[in-house]
CSV table of C-alpha atoms in Angstrom, one decimal:
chain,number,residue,atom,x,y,z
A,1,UNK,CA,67.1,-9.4,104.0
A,2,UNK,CA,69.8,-10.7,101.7
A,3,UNK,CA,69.3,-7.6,99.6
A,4,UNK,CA,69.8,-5.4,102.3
A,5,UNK,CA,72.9,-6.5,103.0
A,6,UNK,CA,74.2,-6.7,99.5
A,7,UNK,CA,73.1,-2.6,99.7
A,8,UNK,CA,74.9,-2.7,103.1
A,9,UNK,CA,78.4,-4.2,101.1
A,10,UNK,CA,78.1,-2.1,98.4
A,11,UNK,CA,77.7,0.9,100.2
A,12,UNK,CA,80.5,-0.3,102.7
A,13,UNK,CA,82.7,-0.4,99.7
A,14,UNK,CA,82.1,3.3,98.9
A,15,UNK,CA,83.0,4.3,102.5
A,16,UNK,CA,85.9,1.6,102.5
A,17,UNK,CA,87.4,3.0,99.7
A,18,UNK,CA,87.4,6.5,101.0
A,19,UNK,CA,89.4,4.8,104.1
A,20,UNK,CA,92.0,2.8,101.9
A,21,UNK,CA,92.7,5.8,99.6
A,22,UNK,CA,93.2,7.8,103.1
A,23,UNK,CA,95.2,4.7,104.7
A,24,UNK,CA,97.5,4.6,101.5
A,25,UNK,CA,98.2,8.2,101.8
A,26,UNK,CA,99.5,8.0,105.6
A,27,UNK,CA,101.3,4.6,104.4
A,28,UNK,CA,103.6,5.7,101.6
A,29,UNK,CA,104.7,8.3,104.4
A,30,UNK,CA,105.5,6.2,106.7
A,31,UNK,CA,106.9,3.3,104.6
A,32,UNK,CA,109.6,6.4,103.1
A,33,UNK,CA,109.8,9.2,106.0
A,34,UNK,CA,109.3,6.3,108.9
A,35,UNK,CA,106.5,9.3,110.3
A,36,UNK,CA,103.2,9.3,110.6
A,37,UNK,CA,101.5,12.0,108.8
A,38,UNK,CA,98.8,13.8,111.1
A,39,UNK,CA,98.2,16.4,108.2
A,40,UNK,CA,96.8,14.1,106.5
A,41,UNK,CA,93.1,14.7,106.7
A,42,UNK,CA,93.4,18.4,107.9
A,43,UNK,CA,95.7,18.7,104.4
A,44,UNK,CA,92.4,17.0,102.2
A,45,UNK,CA,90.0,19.5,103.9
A,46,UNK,CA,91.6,22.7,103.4
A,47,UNK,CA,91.9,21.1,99.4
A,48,UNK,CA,88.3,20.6,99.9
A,49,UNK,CA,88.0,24.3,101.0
A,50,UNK,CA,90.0,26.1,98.0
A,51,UNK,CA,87.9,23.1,95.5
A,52,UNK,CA,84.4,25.0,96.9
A,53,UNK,CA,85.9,28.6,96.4
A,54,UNK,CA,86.8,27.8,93.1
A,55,UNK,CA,83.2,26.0,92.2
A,56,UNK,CA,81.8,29.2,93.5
A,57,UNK,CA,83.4,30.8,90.4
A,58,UNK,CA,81.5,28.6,88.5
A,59,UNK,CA,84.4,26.7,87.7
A,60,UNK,CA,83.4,23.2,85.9
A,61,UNK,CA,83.0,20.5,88.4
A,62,UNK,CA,85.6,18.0,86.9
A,63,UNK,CA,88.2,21.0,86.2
A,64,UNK,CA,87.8,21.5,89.8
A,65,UNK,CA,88.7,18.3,91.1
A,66,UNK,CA,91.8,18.4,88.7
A,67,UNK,CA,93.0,21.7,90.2
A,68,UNK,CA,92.8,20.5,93.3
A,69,UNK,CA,94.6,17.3,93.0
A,70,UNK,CA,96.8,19.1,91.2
A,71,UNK,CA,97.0,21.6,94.1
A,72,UNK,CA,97.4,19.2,96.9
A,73,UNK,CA,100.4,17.6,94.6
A,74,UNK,CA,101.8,21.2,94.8
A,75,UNK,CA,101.3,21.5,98.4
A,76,UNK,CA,102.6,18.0,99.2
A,77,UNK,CA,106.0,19.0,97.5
A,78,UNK,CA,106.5,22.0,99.2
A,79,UNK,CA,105.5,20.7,102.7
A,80,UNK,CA,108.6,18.0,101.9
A,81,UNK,CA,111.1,20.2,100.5
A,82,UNK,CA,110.8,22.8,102.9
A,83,UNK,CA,109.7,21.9,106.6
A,84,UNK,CA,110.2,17.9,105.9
A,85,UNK,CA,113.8,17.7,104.6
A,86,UNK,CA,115.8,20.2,106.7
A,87,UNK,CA,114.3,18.1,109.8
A,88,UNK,CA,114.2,14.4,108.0
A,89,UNK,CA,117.7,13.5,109.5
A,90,UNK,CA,117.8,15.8,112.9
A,91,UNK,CA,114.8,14.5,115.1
A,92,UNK,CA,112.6,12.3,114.3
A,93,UNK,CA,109.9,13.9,117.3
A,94,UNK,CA,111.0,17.2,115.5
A,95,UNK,CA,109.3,15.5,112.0
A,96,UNK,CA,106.6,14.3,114.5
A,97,UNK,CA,105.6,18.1,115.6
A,98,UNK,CA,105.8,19.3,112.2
A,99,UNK,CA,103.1,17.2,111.0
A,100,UNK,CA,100.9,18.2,114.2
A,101,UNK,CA,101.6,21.6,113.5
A,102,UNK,CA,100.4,21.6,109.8
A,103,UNK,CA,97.2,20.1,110.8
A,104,UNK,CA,96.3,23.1,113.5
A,105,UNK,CA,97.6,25.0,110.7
A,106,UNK,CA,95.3,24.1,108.0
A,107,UNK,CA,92.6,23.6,110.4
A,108,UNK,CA,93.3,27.6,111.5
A,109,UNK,CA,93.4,29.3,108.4
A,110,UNK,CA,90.7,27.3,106.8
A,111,UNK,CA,88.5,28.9,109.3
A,112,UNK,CA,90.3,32.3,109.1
A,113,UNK,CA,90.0,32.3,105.2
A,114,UNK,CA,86.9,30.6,104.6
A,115,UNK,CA,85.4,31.2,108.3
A,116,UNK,CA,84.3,28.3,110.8
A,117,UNK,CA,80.2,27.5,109.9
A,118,UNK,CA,78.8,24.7,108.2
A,119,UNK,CA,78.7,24.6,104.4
A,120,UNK,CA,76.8,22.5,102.0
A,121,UNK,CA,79.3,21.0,99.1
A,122,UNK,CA,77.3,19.3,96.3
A,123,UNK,CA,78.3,16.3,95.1
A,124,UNK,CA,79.4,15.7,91.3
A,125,UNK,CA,76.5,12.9,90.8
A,126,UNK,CA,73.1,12.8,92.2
A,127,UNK,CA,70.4,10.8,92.2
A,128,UNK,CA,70.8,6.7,93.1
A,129,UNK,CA,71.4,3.8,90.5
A,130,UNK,CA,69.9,0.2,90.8
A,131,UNK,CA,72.3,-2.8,90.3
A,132,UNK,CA,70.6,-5.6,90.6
A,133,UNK,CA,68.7,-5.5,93.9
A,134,UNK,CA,71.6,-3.2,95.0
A,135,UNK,CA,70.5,0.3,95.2
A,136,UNK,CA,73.1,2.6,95.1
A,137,UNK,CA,73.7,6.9,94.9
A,138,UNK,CA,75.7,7.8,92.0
A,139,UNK,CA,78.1,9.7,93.6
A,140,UNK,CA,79.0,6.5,95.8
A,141,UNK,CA,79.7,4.4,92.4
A,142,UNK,CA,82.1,6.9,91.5
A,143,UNK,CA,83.5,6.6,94.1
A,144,UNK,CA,84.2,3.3,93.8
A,145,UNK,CA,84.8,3.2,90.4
A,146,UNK,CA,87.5,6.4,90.9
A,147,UNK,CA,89.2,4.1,94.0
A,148,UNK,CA,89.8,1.2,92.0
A,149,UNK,CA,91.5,2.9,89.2
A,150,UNK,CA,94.0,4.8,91.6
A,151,UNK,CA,94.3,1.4,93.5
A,152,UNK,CA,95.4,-0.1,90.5
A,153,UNK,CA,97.6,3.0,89.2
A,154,UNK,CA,99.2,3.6,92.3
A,155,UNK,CA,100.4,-0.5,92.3
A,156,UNK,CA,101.3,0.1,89.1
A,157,UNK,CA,103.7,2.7,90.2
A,158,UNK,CA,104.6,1.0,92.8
A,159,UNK,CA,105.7,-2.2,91.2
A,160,UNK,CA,106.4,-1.6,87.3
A,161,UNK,CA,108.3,1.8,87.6
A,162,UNK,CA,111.8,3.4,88.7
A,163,UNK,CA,109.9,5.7,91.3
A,164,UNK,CA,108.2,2.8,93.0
A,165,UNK,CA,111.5,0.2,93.1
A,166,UNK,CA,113.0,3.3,94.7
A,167,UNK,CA,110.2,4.2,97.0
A,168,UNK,CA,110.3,0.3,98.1
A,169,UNK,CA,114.0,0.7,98.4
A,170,UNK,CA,114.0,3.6,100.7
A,171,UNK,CA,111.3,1.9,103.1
A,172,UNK,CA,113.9,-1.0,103.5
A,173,UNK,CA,117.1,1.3,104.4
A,174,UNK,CA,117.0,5.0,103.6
A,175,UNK,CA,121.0,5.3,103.5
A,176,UNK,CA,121.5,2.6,101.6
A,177,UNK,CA,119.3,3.5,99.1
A,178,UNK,CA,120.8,6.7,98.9
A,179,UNK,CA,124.4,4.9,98.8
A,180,UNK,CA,123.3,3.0,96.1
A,181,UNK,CA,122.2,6.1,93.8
A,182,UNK,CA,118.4,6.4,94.4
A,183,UNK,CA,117.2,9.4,94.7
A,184,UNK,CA,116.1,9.6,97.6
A,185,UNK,CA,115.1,13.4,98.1
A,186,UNK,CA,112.8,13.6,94.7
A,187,UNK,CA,111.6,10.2,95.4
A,188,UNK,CA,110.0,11.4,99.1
A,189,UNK,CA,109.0,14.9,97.7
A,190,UNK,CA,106.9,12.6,95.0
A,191,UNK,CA,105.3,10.3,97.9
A,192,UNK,CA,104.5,13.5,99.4
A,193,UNK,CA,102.7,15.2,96.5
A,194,UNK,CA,100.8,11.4,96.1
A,195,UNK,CA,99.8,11.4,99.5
A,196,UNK,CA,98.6,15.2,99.5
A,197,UNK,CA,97.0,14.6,96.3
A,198,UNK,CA,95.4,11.6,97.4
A,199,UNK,CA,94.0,13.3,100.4
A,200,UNK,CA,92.6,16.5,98.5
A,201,UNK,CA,90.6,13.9,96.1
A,202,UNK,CA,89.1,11.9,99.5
A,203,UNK,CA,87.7,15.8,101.3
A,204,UNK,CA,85.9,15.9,98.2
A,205,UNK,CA,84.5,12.5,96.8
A,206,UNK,CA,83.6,12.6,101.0
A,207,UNK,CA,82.4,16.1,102.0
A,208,UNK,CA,78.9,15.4,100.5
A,209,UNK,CA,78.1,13.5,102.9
A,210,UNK,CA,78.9,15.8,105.8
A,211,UNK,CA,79.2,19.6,105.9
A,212,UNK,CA,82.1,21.2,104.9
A,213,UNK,CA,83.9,22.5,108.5
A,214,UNK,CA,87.2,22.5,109.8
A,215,UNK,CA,86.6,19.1,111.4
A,216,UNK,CA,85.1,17.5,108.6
A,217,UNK,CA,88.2,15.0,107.9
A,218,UNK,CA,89.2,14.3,111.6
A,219,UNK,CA,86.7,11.1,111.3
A,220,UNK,CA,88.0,9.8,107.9
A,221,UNK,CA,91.5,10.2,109.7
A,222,UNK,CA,90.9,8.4,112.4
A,223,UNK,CA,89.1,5.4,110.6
A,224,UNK,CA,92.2,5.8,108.2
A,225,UNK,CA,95.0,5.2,110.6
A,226,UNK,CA,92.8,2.6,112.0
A,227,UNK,CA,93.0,0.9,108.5
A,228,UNK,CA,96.4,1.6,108.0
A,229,UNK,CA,97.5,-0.1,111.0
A,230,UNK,CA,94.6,-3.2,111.1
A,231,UNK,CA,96.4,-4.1,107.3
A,232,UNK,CA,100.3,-3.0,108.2
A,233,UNK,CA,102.1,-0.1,108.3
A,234,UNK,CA,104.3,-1.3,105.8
A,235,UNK,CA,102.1,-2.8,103.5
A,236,UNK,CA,100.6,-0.4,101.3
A,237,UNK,CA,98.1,-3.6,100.0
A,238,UNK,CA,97.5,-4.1,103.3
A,239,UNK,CA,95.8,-0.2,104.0
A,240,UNK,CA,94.1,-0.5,100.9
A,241,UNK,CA,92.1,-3.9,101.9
A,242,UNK,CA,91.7,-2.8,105.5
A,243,UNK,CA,89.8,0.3,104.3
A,244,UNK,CA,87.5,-1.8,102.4
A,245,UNK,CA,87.2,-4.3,104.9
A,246,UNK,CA,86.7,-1.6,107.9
A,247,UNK,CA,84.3,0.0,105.8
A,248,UNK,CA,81.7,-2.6,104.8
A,249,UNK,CA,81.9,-4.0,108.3
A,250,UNK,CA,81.4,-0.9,110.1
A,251,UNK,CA,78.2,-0.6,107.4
A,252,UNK,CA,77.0,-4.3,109.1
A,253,UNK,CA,77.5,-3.1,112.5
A,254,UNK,CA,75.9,0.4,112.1
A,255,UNK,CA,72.6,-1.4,110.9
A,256,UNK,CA,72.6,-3.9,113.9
A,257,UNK,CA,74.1,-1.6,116.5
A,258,UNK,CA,74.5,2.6,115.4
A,259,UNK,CA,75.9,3.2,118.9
A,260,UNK,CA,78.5,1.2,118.1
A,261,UNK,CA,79.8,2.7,114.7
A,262,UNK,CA,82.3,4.9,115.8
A,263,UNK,CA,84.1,3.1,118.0
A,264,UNK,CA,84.5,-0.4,116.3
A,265,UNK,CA,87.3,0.6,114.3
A,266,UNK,CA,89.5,1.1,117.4
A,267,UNK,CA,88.1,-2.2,118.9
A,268,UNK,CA,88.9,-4.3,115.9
A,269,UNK,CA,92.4,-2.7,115.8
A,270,UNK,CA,92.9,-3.5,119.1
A,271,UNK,CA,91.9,-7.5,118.9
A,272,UNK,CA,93.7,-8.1,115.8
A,273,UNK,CA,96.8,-6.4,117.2
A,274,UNK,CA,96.6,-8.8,120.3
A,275,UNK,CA,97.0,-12.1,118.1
A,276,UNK,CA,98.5,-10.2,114.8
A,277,UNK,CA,101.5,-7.5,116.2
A,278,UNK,CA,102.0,-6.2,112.7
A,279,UNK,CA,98.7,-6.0,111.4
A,280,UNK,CA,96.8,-8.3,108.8
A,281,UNK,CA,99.4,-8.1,105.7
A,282,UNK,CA,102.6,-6.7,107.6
A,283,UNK,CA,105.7,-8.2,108.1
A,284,UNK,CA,108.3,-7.7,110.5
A,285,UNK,CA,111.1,-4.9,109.4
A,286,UNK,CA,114.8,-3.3,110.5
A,287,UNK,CA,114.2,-0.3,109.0
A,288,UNK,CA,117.2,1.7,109.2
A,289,UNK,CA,116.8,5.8,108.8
């Protein structure tokens, strides 16, 4: 039994990860934009959907991811610049709307382009890999493996470089940021191409394990805001851990009680919220925007 549930952690880990990187995405958003980003999983599925046309032209499978990080770094940009930043200091429900509206778009013309049915997407690894009495699929070590390096790069960023003092800077008070001399414009349009990037990566370390539809991120999403609340919305740490925490314990409870999988995310948010208002690592902010 204890084996099992080392398998059950490990494996947790894998779908934790996918949460966090998803939770750190919506996170730097909010943290510098003070909006909650509902493209987020729509934007990492349509990625998903231009990374299988492109391995259709036999396209080398690393190359691929590369293009389309790269690509969701483009896409992020150019969602800031030019439907973010006119709005950004109008209406805040305007910024709101936008982000809705991307999703149905992305959602829309992946199934115009691409068209709606199920597709199998094969993952870069195959096979399974014992560790121990762990017994694991390749795919979901890299997985892991790929998470922890971008955890650790993006707190690199975050905390050792000019972009991420700034990016910390702006989450305090956008205006006096700018006042000071940050810049506060190319700072948000790189948060953007992080988080776009980010999410582009997740559709397709994750698609494997689901068909590759329209829908296929609304899950991850979901289970990704829940993170990104249960650990703070202002604490980028804080998303990361809650991924991996919501991930191996929804792998527990899956194995004791499936029916209750999908919705223990939302039931844990909602009891930690009760006795912890701004989530596990959060603290209490005047943000001013």
């Amino acid at each position: 039994m204890f084996d099992i549930y080392l398998t059950l952690i490990a494996r947790g880990l894998s779908t934790g990860a996918i949460y966090g990187l998803t939770a750190m995405g919506i996170v730097l958003i909010f943290q510098t934009n003070n909006i909650l980003n509902w493209a987020q999983g729509n934007a990492g599925m349509f990625i998903t959907y231009l990374a299988f046309f492109l391995l259709a032209l036999q396209l080398p499978y690393p190359l691929v991811i590369l293009l389309a990080i790269i690509a969701g770094a483009i896409m992020g940009g150019l969602v800031e610049k030019y439907l973010i930043r006119p709005v950004r200091e109008k209406s805040r429900i305007g910024l709101l709307m936008i982000t809705l509206g991307l999703a149905m778009v992305f959602e829309g013309l992946a199934a115009f382009i691409f068209r709606p049915f199920p597709r199998n997407f094969e993952p870069l690894l195959k096979g399974s890999i014992a560790i121990g009495p762990i017994t694991l699929g390749q795919q979901d070590v890299l997985v892991i493996v790929l998470s922890t390096l971008i955890f650790a790069s993006l707190f690199l960023i975050l905390y050792r470089t000019k972009i991420g003092i700034g990016a910390r800077g702006i989450a305090e008070d956008w205006y006096g940021a700018r006042v000071l001399g940050v810049p506060v414009f190319t700072i948000s349009l790189i948060i953007w191409s992080i988080s776009f990037a980010l999410s582009g990566l997740v559709g397709i370390l994750i698609v494997p394990r689901f068909a590759l539809e329209p829908h296929f991120m609304l899950p991850i999403q979901v289970k990704a805001f829940s993170a990104a609340v249960l650990g703070g919305m202002n604490s980028v740490l804080g998303a990361a851990v809650a991924g991996l925490l919501l991930g191996v314990m929804e792998n527990i409870i899956a194995f004791h009680f499936p029916y209750l999988q999908e919705s223990f995310s939302l039931v844990l948010v909602v009891i930690v919220l009760l006795f912890l208002p701004t989530g596990l690592f959060g603290k209490k902010t005047q943000r001013r925007f």
